JSON list of C-alpha atoms in Angstrom, two decimals:
[
{"chain": "A", "resi": 1, "resn": "UNK", "atom": "CA", "xyz": [33.01, -12.65, 354.17]},
{"chain": "A", "resi": 2, "resn": "UNK", "atom": "CA", "xyz": [33.43, -10.55, 351.17]},
{"chain": "A", "resi": 3, "resn": "UNK", "atom": "CA", "xyz": [35.93, -12.99, 349.63]},
{"chain": "A", "resi": 4, "resn": "UNK", "atom": "CA", "xyz": [38.25, -11.81, 346.91]},
{"chain": "A", "resi": 5, "resn": "UNK", "atom": "CA", "xyz": [37.45, -8.63, 345.42]},
{"chain": "A", "resi": 6, "resn": "UNK", "atom": "CA", "xyz": [38.88, -7.63, 342.23]},
{"chain": "A", "resi": 7, "resn": "UNK", "atom": "CA", "xyz": [38.61, -4.03, 340.53]},
{"chain": "A", "resi": 8, "resn": "UNK", "atom": "CA", "xyz": [37.60, -2.76, 338.25]},
{"chain": "A", "resi": 9, "resn": "UNK", "atom": "CA", "xyz": [35.46, -5.45, 336.90]},
{"chain": "A", "resi": 10, "resn": "UNK", "atom": "CA", "xyz": [35.70, -3.91, 333.10]},
{"chain": "A", "resi": 11, "resn": "UNK", "atom": "CA", "xyz": [38.50, -1.66, 331.98]},
{"chain": "A", "resi": 12, "resn": "UNK", "atom": "CA", "xyz": [38.76, -0.37, 328.43]},
{"chain": "A", "resi": 13, "resn": "UNK", "atom": "CA", "xyz": [42.50, 0.98, 327.39]},
{"chain": "A", "resi": 14, "resn": "UNK", "atom": "CA", "xyz": [43.85, 2.26, 323.71]},
{"chain": "A", "resi": 15, "resn": "UNK", "atom": "CA", "xyz": [47.03, 0.78, 322.51]},
{"chain": "A", "resi": 16, "resn": "UNK", "atom": "CA", "xyz": [49.75, 2.23, 324.70]},
{"chain": "A", "resi": 17, "resn": "UNK", "atom": "CA", "xyz": [48.13, 3.30, 328.14]},
{"chain": "A", "resi": 18, "resn": "UNK", "atom": "CA", "xyz": [48.66, 1.80, 331.08]},
{"chain": "A", "resi": 19, "resn": "UNK", "atom": "CA", "xyz": [46.22, -0.82, 333.28]},
{"chain": "A", "resi": 20, "resn": "UNK", "atom": "CA", "xyz": [46.31, -1.47, 336.78]},
{"chain": "A", "resi": 21, "resn": "UNK", "atom": "CA", "xyz": [44.21, -4.29, 338.05]},
{"chain": "A", "resi": 22, "resn": "UNK", "atom": "CA", "xyz": [43.76, -4.68, 341.99]},
{"chain": "A", "resi": 23, "resn": "UNK", "atom": "CA", "xyz": [43.15, -7.35, 344.17]},
{"chain": "A", "resi": 24, "resn": "UNK", "atom": "CA", "xyz": [42.23, -7.68, 347.75]},
{"chain": "A", "resi": 25, "resn": "UNK", "atom": "CA", "xyz": [42.34, -11.05, 349.12]},
{"chain": "A", "resi": 26, "resn": "UNK", "atom": "CA", "xyz": [39.84, -12.97, 351.19]},
{"chain": "A", "resi": 27, "resn": "UNK", "atom": "CA", "xyz": [40.06, -11.74, 354.92]},
{"chain": "A", "resi": 28, "resn": "UNK", "atom": "CA", "xyz": [42.74, -13.83, 356.90]},
{"chain": "A", "resi": 29, "resn": "UNK", "atom": "CA", "xyz": [44.55, -14.68, 353.30]},
{"chain": "A", "resi": 30, "resn": "UNK", "atom": "CA", "xyz": [47.97, -13.49, 352.77]},
{"chain": "A", "resi": 31, "resn": "UNK", "atom": "CA", "xyz": [49.10, -15.52, 349.59]},
{"chain": "A", "resi": 32, "resn": "UNK", "atom": "CA", "xyz": [47.66, -13.89, 346.29]},
{"chain": "A", "resi": 33, "resn": "UNK", "atom": "CA", "xyz": [47.84, -15.40, 342.64]},
{"chain": "A", "resi": 34, "resn": "UNK", "atom": "CA", "xyz": [47.46, -13.74, 339.23]},
{"chain": "A", "resi": 35, "resn": "UNK", "atom": "CA", "xyz": [45.68, -15.59, 336.27]},
{"chain": "A", "resi": 36, "resn": "UNK", "atom": "CA", "xyz": [44.97, -14.75, 332.83]},
{"chain": "A", "resi": 37, "resn": "UNK", "atom": "CA", "xyz": [42.37, -16.08, 330.69]},
{"chain": "A", "resi": 38, "resn": "UNK", "atom": "CA", "xyz": [43.00, -15.01, 326.89]},
{"chain": "A", "resi": 39, "resn": "UNK", "atom": "CA", "xyz": [39.44, -15.69, 324.96]},
{"chain": "A", "resi": 40, "resn": "UNK", "atom": "CA", "xyz": [38.24, -19.13, 324.22]},
{"chain": "A", "resi": 41, "resn": "UNK", "atom": "CA", "xyz": [41.42, -20.27, 326.41]},
{"chain": "A", "resi": 42, "resn": "UNK", "atom": "CA", "xyz": [42.02, -21.63, 329.85]},
{"chain": "A", "resi": 43, "resn": "UNK", "atom": "CA", "xyz": [43.10, -19.60, 332.69]},
{"chain": "A", "resi": 44, "resn": "UNK", "atom": "CA", "xyz": [47.13, -19.40, 332.98]},
{"chain": "A", "resi": 45, "resn": "UNK", "atom": "CA", "xyz": [49.16, -18.93, 335.95]},
{"chain": "A", "resi": 46, "resn": "UNK", "atom": "CA", "xyz": [51.11, -15.64, 335.83]},
{"chain": "A", "resi": 47, "resn": "UNK", "atom": "CA", "xyz": [52.46, -14.54, 339.48]},
{"chain": "A", "resi": 48, "resn": "UNK", "atom": "CA", "xyz": [52.22, -15.55, 342.92]},
{"chain": "A", "resi": 49, "resn": "UNK", "atom": "CA", "xyz": [52.75, -13.13, 345.83]},
{"chain": "A", "resi": 50, "resn": "UNK", "atom": "CA", "xyz": [53.16, -12.80, 349.46]},
{"chain": "A", "resi": 51, "resn": "UNK", "atom": "CA", "xyz": [52.86, -9.55, 351.18]},
{"chain": "A", "resi": 52, "resn": "UNK", "atom": "CA", "xyz": [55.95, -7.31, 350.03]},
{"chain": "A", "resi": 53, "resn": "UNK", "atom": "CA", "xyz": [57.54, -10.34, 348.22]},
{"chain": "A", "resi": 54, "resn": "UNK", "atom": "CA", "xyz": [57.25, -12.09, 344.61]},
{"chain": "A", "resi": 55, "resn": "UNK", "atom": "CA", "xyz": [57.60, -15.70, 344.91]},
{"chain": "A", "resi": 56, "resn": "UNK", "atom": "CA", "xyz": [56.84, -16.92, 341.69]},
{"chain": "A", "resi": 57, "resn": "UNK", "atom": "CA", "xyz": [56.53, -15.05, 338.55]},
{"chain": "A", "resi": 58, "resn": "UNK", "atom": "CA", "xyz": [57.39, -17.68, 336.19]},
{"chain": "A", "resi": 59, "resn": "UNK", "atom": "CA", "xyz": [54.50, -16.96, 334.25]},
{"chain": "A", "resi": 60, "resn": "UNK", "atom": "CA", "xyz": [54.44, -13.43, 333.77]},
{"chain": "A", "resi": 61, "resn": "UNK", "atom": "CA", "xyz": [55.50, -11.93, 330.45]},
{"chain": "A", "resi": 62, "resn": "UNK", "atom": "CA", "xyz": [59.31, -10.65, 330.59]},
{"chain": "A", "resi": 63, "resn": "UNK", "atom": "CA", "xyz": [58.11, -6.98, 329.36]},
{"chain": "A", "resi": 64, "resn": "UNK", "atom": "CA", "xyz": [55.44, -4.36, 330.21]},
{"chain": "A", "resi": 65, "resn": "UNK", "atom": "CA", "xyz": [54.03, -6.46, 333.12]},
{"chain": "A", "resi": 66, "resn": "UNK", "atom": "CA", "xyz": [54.91, -6.17, 336.93]},
{"chain": "A", "resi": 67, "resn": "UNK", "atom": "CA", "xyz": [52.72, -7.06, 339.92]},
{"chain": "A", "resi": 68, "resn": "UNK", "atom": "CA", "xyz": [52.92, -6.14, 343.73]},
{"chain": "A", "resi": 69, "resn": "UNK", "atom": "CA", "xyz": [51.31, -7.11, 347.03]},
{"chain": "A", "resi": 70, "resn": "UNK", "atom": "CA", "xyz": [52.42, -3.81, 349.39]},
{"chain": "A", "resi": 71, "resn": "UNK", "atom": "CA", "xyz": [52.42, -4.20, 352.97]},
{"chain": "A", "resi": 72, "resn": "UNK", "atom": "CA", "xyz": [49.31, -2.20, 353.26]},
{"chain": "A", "resi": 73, "resn": "UNK", "atom": "CA", "xyz": [46.44, -2.38, 350.42]},
{"chain": "A", "resi": 74, "resn": "UNK", "atom": "CA", "xyz": [45.60, -4.90, 347.47]},
{"chain": "A", "resi": 75, "resn": "UNK", "atom": "CA", "xyz": [47.73, -6.45, 345.42]},
{"chain": "A", "resi": 76, "resn": "UNK", "atom": "CA", "xyz": [48.09, -4.45, 341.94]},
{"chain": "A", "resi": 77, "resn": "UNK", "atom": "CA", "xyz": [48.68, -6.19, 338.20]},
{"chain": "A", "resi": 78, "resn": "UNK", "atom": "CA", "xyz": [50.08, -3.58, 336.08]},
{"chain": "A", "resi": 79, "resn": "UNK", "atom": "CA", "xyz": [50.46, -3.61, 332.54]},
{"chain": "A", "resi": 80, "resn": "UNK", "atom": "CA", "xyz": [52.26, -0.96, 330.83]},
{"chain": "A", "resi": 81, "resn": "UNK", "atom": "CA", "xyz": [52.01, 0.38, 326.91]},
{"chain": "A", "resi": 82, "resn": "UNK", "atom": "CA", "xyz": [49.28, -1.93, 326.72]},
{"chain": "A", "resi": 83, "resn": "UNK", "atom": "CA", "xyz": [48.56, -3.71, 323.17]},
{"chain": "A", "resi": 84, "resn": "UNK", "atom": "CA", "xyz": [45.27, -5.56, 321.74]},
{"chain": "A", "resi": 85, "resn": "UNK", "atom": "CA", "xyz": [47.03, -8.83, 322.62]},
{"chain": "A", "resi": 86, "resn": "UNK", "atom": "CA", "xyz": [46.57, -8.05, 326.37]},
{"chain": "A", "resi": 87, "resn": "UNK", "atom": "CA", "xyz": [42.82, -7.93, 325.83]},
{"chain": "A", "resi": 88, "resn": "UNK", "atom": "CA", "xyz": [41.84, -10.79, 328.43]},
{"chain": "A", "resi": 89, "resn": "UNK", "atom": "CA", "xyz": [40.01, -11.52, 331.95]},
{"chain": "A", "resi": 90, "resn": "UNK", "atom": "CA", "xyz": [42.54, -11.42, 334.62]},
{"chain": "A", "resi": 91, "resn": "UNK", "atom": "CA", "xyz": [41.50, -13.17, 337.89]},
{"chain": "A", "resi": 92, "resn": "UNK", "atom": "CA", "xyz": [43.07, -13.27, 341.13]},
{"chain": "A", "resi": 93, "resn": "UNK", "atom": "CA", "xyz": [43.08, -15.83, 343.71]},
{"chain": "A", "resi": 94, "resn": "UNK", "atom": "CA", "xyz": [44.12, -16.14, 347.15]},
{"chain": "A", "resi": 95, "resn": "UNK", "atom": "CA", "xyz": [44.86, -18.51, 349.99]},
{"chain": "A", "resi": 96, "resn": "UNK", "atom": "CA", "xyz": [45.33, -18.38, 353.54]},
{"chain": "A", "resi": 97, "resn": "UNK", "atom": "CA", "xyz": [49.04, -19.88, 353.32]},
{"chain": "A", "resi": 98, "resn": "UNK", "atom": "CA", "xyz": [51.02, -21.90, 351.23]},
{"chain": "A", "resi": 99, "resn": "UNK", "atom": "CA", "xyz": [48.59, -24.78, 351.10]},
{"chain": "A", "resi": 100, "resn": "UNK", "atom": "CA", "xyz": [48.59, -25.78, 347.64]},
{"chain": "A", "resi": 101, "resn": "UNK", "atom": "CA", "xyz": [45.94, -25.34, 344.37]},
{"chain": "A", "resi": 102, "resn": "UNK", "atom": "CA", "xyz": [43.17, -26.97, 346.10]},
{"chain": "A", "resi": 103, "resn": "UNK", "atom": "CA", "xyz": [42.54, -24.23, 348.42]},
{"chain": "A", "resi": 104, "resn": "UNK", "atom": "CA", "xyz": [42.40, -21.13, 346.30]},
{"chain": "A", "resi": 105, "resn": "UNK", "atom": "CA", "xyz": [39.59, -18.89, 346.15]},
{"chain": "A", "resi": 106, "resn": "UNK", "atom": "CA", "xyz": [39.09, -17.00, 342.81]},
{"chain": "A", "resi": 107, "resn": "UNK", "atom": "CA", "xyz": [37.86, -13.47, 342.37]},
{"chain": "A", "resi": 108, "resn": "UNK", "atom": "CA", "xyz": [35.25, -12.31, 339.71]},
{"chain": "A", "resi": 109, "resn": "UNK", "atom": "CA", "xyz": [37.85, -11.51, 337.49]},
{"chain": "A", "resi": 110, "resn": "UNK", "atom": "CA", "xyz": [38.59, -7.96, 335.61]},
{"chain": "A", "resi": 111, "resn": "UNK", "atom": "CA", "xyz": [37.85, -7.94, 332.12]},
{"chain": "A", "resi": 112, "resn": "UNK", "atom": "CA", "xyz": [40.40, -5.52, 330.06]},
{"chain": "A", "resi": 113, "resn": "UNK", "atom": "CA", "xyz": [39.83, -4.64, 326.51]},
{"chain": "A", "resi": 114, "resn": "UNK", "atom": "CA", "xyz": [42.34, -3.09, 324.44]},
{"chain": "A", "resi": 115, "resn": "UNK", "atom": "CA", "xyz": [41.21, -0.91, 321.58]},
{"chain": "B", "resi": 1, "resn": "UNK", "atom": "CA", "xyz": [54.54, -29.95, 328.81]},
{"chain": "B", "resi": 2, "resn": "UNK", "atom": "CA", "xyz": [50.92, -30.63, 330.30]},
{"chain": "B", "resi": 3, "resn": "UNK", "atom": "CA", "xyz": [48.19, -29.86, 328.23]},
{"chain": "B", "resi": 4, "resn": "UNK", "atom": "CA", "xyz": [44.40, -30.05, 329.21]},
{"chain": "B", "resi": 5, "resn": "UNK", "atom": "CA", "xyz": [41.97, -30.28, 326.82]},
{"chain": "B", "resi": 6, "resn": "UNK", "atom": "CA", "xyz": [38.29, -30.29, 327.20]},
{"chain": "B", "resi": 7, "resn": "UNK", "atom": "CA", "xyz": [35.78, -31.58, 324.76]},
{"chain": "B", "resi": 8, "resn": "UNK", "atom": "CA", "xyz": [32.96, -30.59, 323.58]},
{"chain": "B", "resi": 9, "resn": "UNK", "atom": "CA", "xyz": [33.21, -26.76, 323.79]},
{"chain": "B", "resi": 10, "resn": "UNK", "atom": "CA", "xyz": [29.95, -26.18, 323.84]},
{"chain": "B", "resi": 11, "resn": "UNK", "atom": "CA", "xyz": [26.79, -28.56, 324.81]},
{"chain": "B", "resi": 12, "resn": "UNK", "atom": "CA", "xyz": [23.28, -27.74, 324.90]},
{"chain": "B", "resi": 13, "resn": "UNK", "atom": "CA", "xyz": [20.76, -29.75, 326.66]},
{"chain": "B", "resi": 14, "resn": "UNK", "atom": "CA", "xyz": [17.15, -30.00, 327.50]},
{"chain": "B", "resi": 15, "resn": "UNK", "atom": "CA", "xyz": [16.16, -29.83, 330.83]},
{"chain": "B", "resi": 16, "resn": "UNK", "atom": "CA", "xyz": [16.39, -33.33, 333.02]},
{"chain": "B", "resi": 17, "resn": "UNK", "atom": "CA", "xyz": [18.85, -34.88, 330.42]},
{"chain": "B", "resi": 18, "resn": "UNK", "atom": "CA", "xyz": [21.95, -37.00, 331.89]},
{"chain": "B", "resi": 19, "resn": "UNK", "atom": "CA", "xyz": [25.19, -35.42, 330.36]},
{"chain": "B", "resi": 20, "resn": "UNK", "atom": "CA", "xyz": [28.90, -36.00, 330.42]},
{"chain": "B", "resi": 21, "resn": "UNK", "atom": "CA", "xyz": [31.76, -33.38, 330.19]},
{"chain": "B", "resi": 22, "resn": "UNK", "atom": "CA", "xyz": [35.00, -34.55, 329.39]},
{"chain": "B", "resi": 23, "resn": "UNK", "atom": "CA", "xyz": [38.69, -33.19, 330.06]},
{"chain": "B", "resi": 24, "resn": "UNK", "atom": "CA", "xyz": [41.84, -35.03, 328.92]},
{"chain": "B", "resi": 25, "resn": "UNK", "atom": "CA", "xyz": [45.42, -34.45, 329.80]},
{"chain": "B", "resi": 26, "resn": "UNK", "atom": "CA", "xyz": [48.66, -35.13, 328.07]},
{"chain": "B", "resi": 27, "resn": "UNK", "atom": "CA", "xyz": [51.21, -35.93, 331.23]},
{"chain": "B", "resi": 28, "resn": "UNK", "atom": "CA", "xyz": [49.52, -38.52, 333.54]},
{"chain": "B", "resi": 29, "resn": "UNK", "atom": "CA", "xyz": [51.88, -37.52, 336.69]},
{"chain": "B", "resi": 30, "resn": "UNK", "atom": "CA", "xyz": [49.56, -35.38, 338.02]},
{"chain": "B", "resi": 31, "resn": "UNK", "atom": "CA", "xyz": [48.72, -34.60, 342.22]},
{"chain": "B", "resi": 32, "resn": "UNK", "atom": "CA", "xyz": [45.11, -33.76, 341.68]},
{"chain": "B", "resi": 33, "resn": "UNK", "atom": "CA", "xyz": [42.29, -32.78, 339.16]},
{"chain": "B", "resi": 34, "resn": "UNK", "atom": "CA", "xyz": [39.64, -29.85, 339.80]},
{"chain": "B", "resi": 35, "resn": "UNK", "atom": "CA", "xyz": [36.44, -29.11, 338.12]},
{"chain": "B", "resi": 36, "resn": "UNK", "atom": "CA", "xyz": [35.25, -25.85, 338.37]},
{"chain": "B", "resi": 37, "resn": "UNK", "atom": "CA", "xyz": [32.49, -23.85, 337.57]},
{"chain": "B", "resi": 38, "resn": "UNK", "atom": "CA", "xyz": [32.37, -20.26, 336.04]},
{"chain": "B", "resi": 39, "resn": "UNK", "atom": "CA", "xyz": [29.75, -18.06, 335.73]},
{"chain": "B", "resi": 40, "resn": "UNK", "atom": "CA", "xyz": [29.50, -14.75, 333.74]},
{"chain": "B", "resi": 41, "resn": "UNK", "atom": "CA", "xyz": [30.71, -11.87, 335.72]},
{"chain": "B", "resi": 42, "resn": "UNK", "atom": "CA", "xyz": [31.53, -14.14, 338.73]},
{"chain": "B", "resi": 43, "resn": "UNK", "atom": "CA", "xyz": [34.60, -15.95, 339.89]},
{"chain": "B", "resi": 44, "resn": "UNK", "atom": "CA", "xyz": [35.66, -19.62, 339.56]},
{"chain": "B", "resi": 45, "resn": "UNK", "atom": "CA", "xyz": [33.43, -22.13, 341.91]},
{"chain": "B", "resi": 46, "resn": "UNK", "atom": "CA", "xyz": [35.37, -25.56, 343.04]},
{"chain": "B", "resi": 47, "resn": "UNK", "atom": "CA", "xyz": [32.83, -28.24, 342.28]},
{"chain": "B", "resi": 48, "resn": "UNK", "atom": "CA", "xyz": [35.14, -31.32, 342.84]},
{"chain": "B", "resi": 49, "resn": "UNK", "atom": "CA", "xyz": [38.56, -32.58, 343.30]},
{"chain": "B", "resi": 50, "resn": "UNK", "atom": "CA", "xyz": [39.91, -35.74, 342.84]},
{"chain": "B", "resi": 51, "resn": "UNK", "atom": "CA", "xyz": [43.52, -36.78, 344.33]},
{"chain": "B", "resi": 52, "resn": "UNK", "atom": "CA", "xyz": [45.62, -38.64, 342.06]},
{"chain": "B", "resi": 53, "resn": "UNK", "atom": "CA", "xyz": [44.98, -41.82, 344.10]},
{"chain": "B", "resi": 54, "resn": "UNK", "atom": "CA", "xyz": [41.23, -41.45, 344.02]},
{"chain": "B", "resi": 55, "resn": "UNK", "atom": "CA", "xyz": [38.72, -42.99, 341.29]},
{"chain": "B", "resi": 56, "resn": "UNK", "atom": "CA", "xyz": [36.27, -40.38, 341.46]},
{"chain": "B", "resi": 57, "resn": "UNK", "atom": "CA", "xyz": [34.23, -37.98, 343.91]},
{"chain": "B", "resi": 58, "resn": "UNK", "atom": "CA", "xyz": [30.51, -37.04, 344.01]},
{"chain": "B", "resi": 59, "resn": "UNK", "atom": "CA", "xyz": [28.75, -34.07, 344.99]},
{"chain": "B", "resi": 60, "resn": "UNK", "atom": "CA", "xyz": [24.81, -33.92, 344.85]},
{"chain": "B", "resi": 61, "resn": "UNK", "atom": "CA", "xyz": [23.84, -34.53, 341.17]},
{"chain": "B", "resi": 62, "resn": "UNK", "atom": "CA", "xyz": [27.78, -34.24, 339.93]},
{"chain": "B", "resi": 63, "resn": "UNK", "atom": "CA", "xyz": [29.98, -37.29, 340.10]},
{"chain": "B", "resi": 64, "resn": "UNK", "atom": "CA", "xyz": [33.77, -36.72, 338.52]},
{"chain": "B", "resi": 65, "resn": "UNK", "atom": "CA", "xyz": [35.89, -39.81, 337.58]},
{"chain": "B", "resi": 66, "resn": "UNK", "atom": "CA", "xyz": [39.59, -39.74, 336.87]},
{"chain": "B", "resi": 67, "resn": "UNK", "atom": "CA", "xyz": [41.73, -42.08, 335.04]},
{"chain": "B", "resi": 68, "resn": "UNK", "atom": "CA", "xyz": [45.12, -41.42, 335.27]},
{"chain": "B", "resi": 69, "resn": "UNK", "atom": "CA", "xyz": [46.40, -43.69, 332.97]},
{"chain": "B", "resi": 70, "resn": "UNK", "atom": "CA", "xyz": [44.45, -42.74, 330.12]},
{"chain": "B", "resi": 71, "resn": "UNK", "atom": "CA", "xyz": [44.90, -39.18, 331.04]},
{"chain": "B", "resi": 72, "resn": "UNK", "atom": "CA", "xyz": [40.94, -38.37, 331.32]},
{"chain": "B", "resi": 73, "resn": "UNK", "atom": "CA", "xyz": [38.55, -37.21, 333.65]},
{"chain": "B", "resi": 74, "resn": "UNK", "atom": "CA", "xyz": [34.48, -37.04, 333.44]},
{"chain": "B", "resi": 75, "resn": "UNK", "atom": "CA", "xyz": [32.30, -34.63, 334.86]},
{"chain": "B", "resi": 76, "resn": "UNK", "atom": "CA", "xyz": [28.93, -36.50, 334.94]},
{"chain": "B", "resi": 77, "resn": "UNK", "atom": "CA", "xyz": [25.90, -34.26, 335.84]},
{"chain": "B", "resi": 78, "resn": "UNK", "atom": "CA", "xyz": [22.45, -36.12, 336.78]},
{"chain": "B", "resi": 79, "resn": "UNK", "atom": "CA", "xyz": [19.06, -34.77, 335.76]},
{"chain": "B", "resi": 80, "resn": "UNK", "atom": "CA", "xyz": [20.39, -31.20, 334.58]},
{"chain": "B", "resi": 81, "resn": "UNK", "atom": "CA", "xyz": [18.53, -27.96, 335.36]},
{"chain": "B", "resi": 82, "resn": "UNK", "atom": "CA", "xyz": [18.67, -24.56, 333.73]},
{"chain": "B", "resi": 83, "resn": "UNK", "atom": "CA", "xyz": [20.51, -23.35, 336.96]},
{"chain": "B", "resi": 84, "resn": "UNK", "atom": "CA", "xyz": [23.44, -25.71, 335.95]},
{"chain": "B", "resi": 85, "resn": "UNK", "atom": "CA", "xyz": [24.17, -23.68, 332.64]},
{"chain": "B", "resi": 86, "resn": "UNK", "atom": "CA", "xyz": [27.63, -22.25, 332.98]},
{"chain": "B", "resi": 87, "resn": "UNK", "atom": "CA", "xyz": [31.45, -22.84, 331.96]},
{"chain": "B", "resi": 88, "resn": "UNK", "atom": "CA", "xyz": [32.78, -25.87, 333.60]},
{"chain": "B", "resi": 89, "resn": "UNK", "atom": "CA", "xyz": [36.59, -25.84, 333.97]},
{"chain": "B", "resi": 90, "resn": "UNK", "atom": "CA", "xyz": [38.80, -28.86, 334.28]},
{"chain": "B", "resi": 91, "resn": "UNK", "atom": "CA", "xyz": [42.21, -28.06, 335.79]},
{"chain": "B", "resi": 92, "resn": "UNK", "atom": "CA", "xyz": [45.30, -30.40, 337.04]},
{"chain": "B", "resi": 93, "resn": "UNK", "atom": "CA", "xyz": [47.82, -29.80, 339.43]},
{"chain": "B", "resi": 94, "resn": "UNK", "atom": "CA", "xyz": [51.23, -31.53, 338.84]},
{"chain": "B", "resi": 95, "resn": "UNK", "atom": "CA", "xyz": [52.67, -31.06, 342.08]},
{"chain": "B", "resi": 96, "resn": "UNK", "atom": "CA", "xyz": [50.77, -29.91, 344.95]},
{"chain": "B", "resi": 97, "resn": "UNK", "atom": "CA", "xyz": [51.53, -26.59, 344.16]},
{"chain": "B", "resi": 98, "resn": "UNK", "atom": "CA", "xyz": [49.28, -23.19, 343.29]},
{"chain": "B", "resi": 99, "resn": "UNK", "atom": "CA", "xyz": [50.17, -23.39, 339.61]},
{"chain": "B", "resi": 100, "resn": "UNK", "atom": "CA", "xyz": [46.48, -24.93, 338.13]},
{"chain": "B", "resi": 101, "resn": "UNK", "atom": "CA", "xyz": [46.38, -26.00, 334.44]},
{"chain": "B", "resi": 102, "resn": "UNK", "atom": "CA", "xyz": [43.40, -25.03, 332.95]},
{"chain": "B", "resi": 103, "resn": "UNK", "atom": "CA", "xyz": [41.43, -26.44, 329.82]},
{"chain": "B", "resi": 104, "resn": "UNK", "atom": "CA", "xyz": [39.21, -23.81, 327.73]},
{"chain": "B", "resi": 105, "resn": "UNK", "atom": "CA", "xyz": [36.41, -25.25, 329.09]},
{"chain": "B", "resi": 106, "resn": "UNK", "atom": "CA", "xyz": [32.94, -26.58, 328.09]},
{"chain": "B", "resi": 107, "resn": "UNK", "atom": "CA", "xyz": [29.84, -24.18, 327.95]},
{"chain": "B", "resi": 108, "resn": "UNK", "atom": "CA", "xyz": [26.82, -25.77, 329.07]},
{"chain": "B", "resi": 109, "resn": "UNK", "atom": "CA", "xyz": [23.18, -24.63, 327.99]},
{"chain": "B", "resi": 110, "resn": "UNK", "atom": "CA", "xyz": [20.41, -26.33, 329.95]},
{"chain": "B", "resi": 111, "resn": "UNK", "atom": "CA", "xyz": [16.97, -25.63, 328.07]},
{"chain": "B", "resi": 112, "resn": "UNK", "atom": "CA", "xyz": [13.69, -25.34, 330.14]}
]
């Protein structure tokens, strides 16, 4: 059981480039959640997805950020035209169904650095 | 708006010491509270979950307490070991959903 797999683990981008972060949920899990951890801050909810559906994106910045969870393949968090303030750790979590936060399994995170 | 605060931000103790980590939240209307451990380069590991109706939970050398009325939780670690060195995060869940509201964590270093 590989758990929640995130890649890349570290990503460096220059301002204005695009960043794509991938998340493969735990085997048997069909619900994916993205959280962001800014330096010296706690994790903050961004978006909740099921296969081919965005259920709740209330925590996503309105511009430049998008997320998808296609029928096949991993969930992708996409950040267009990155700025220095996007530098953070992005964590993905998954759950088998809508069981509530107490059954979330978190990945190791992807650390984005914007130069 | 719910806010979660953890004090201290960092803590260094000698091995064997008993210690307490603190977590406070501004709105007492929570569904549950969780303590997580975060190791560098690894994901978050759930340590203890306390439902709003509970006062405490125990797992091995860890004991977490919850006082909803005062908006506080503590994580007690007995007989600390170097392997306990990590960042400890507190998170509240207001409505049994997937949205956890995290504190910024306490970085613990247990010195051999």
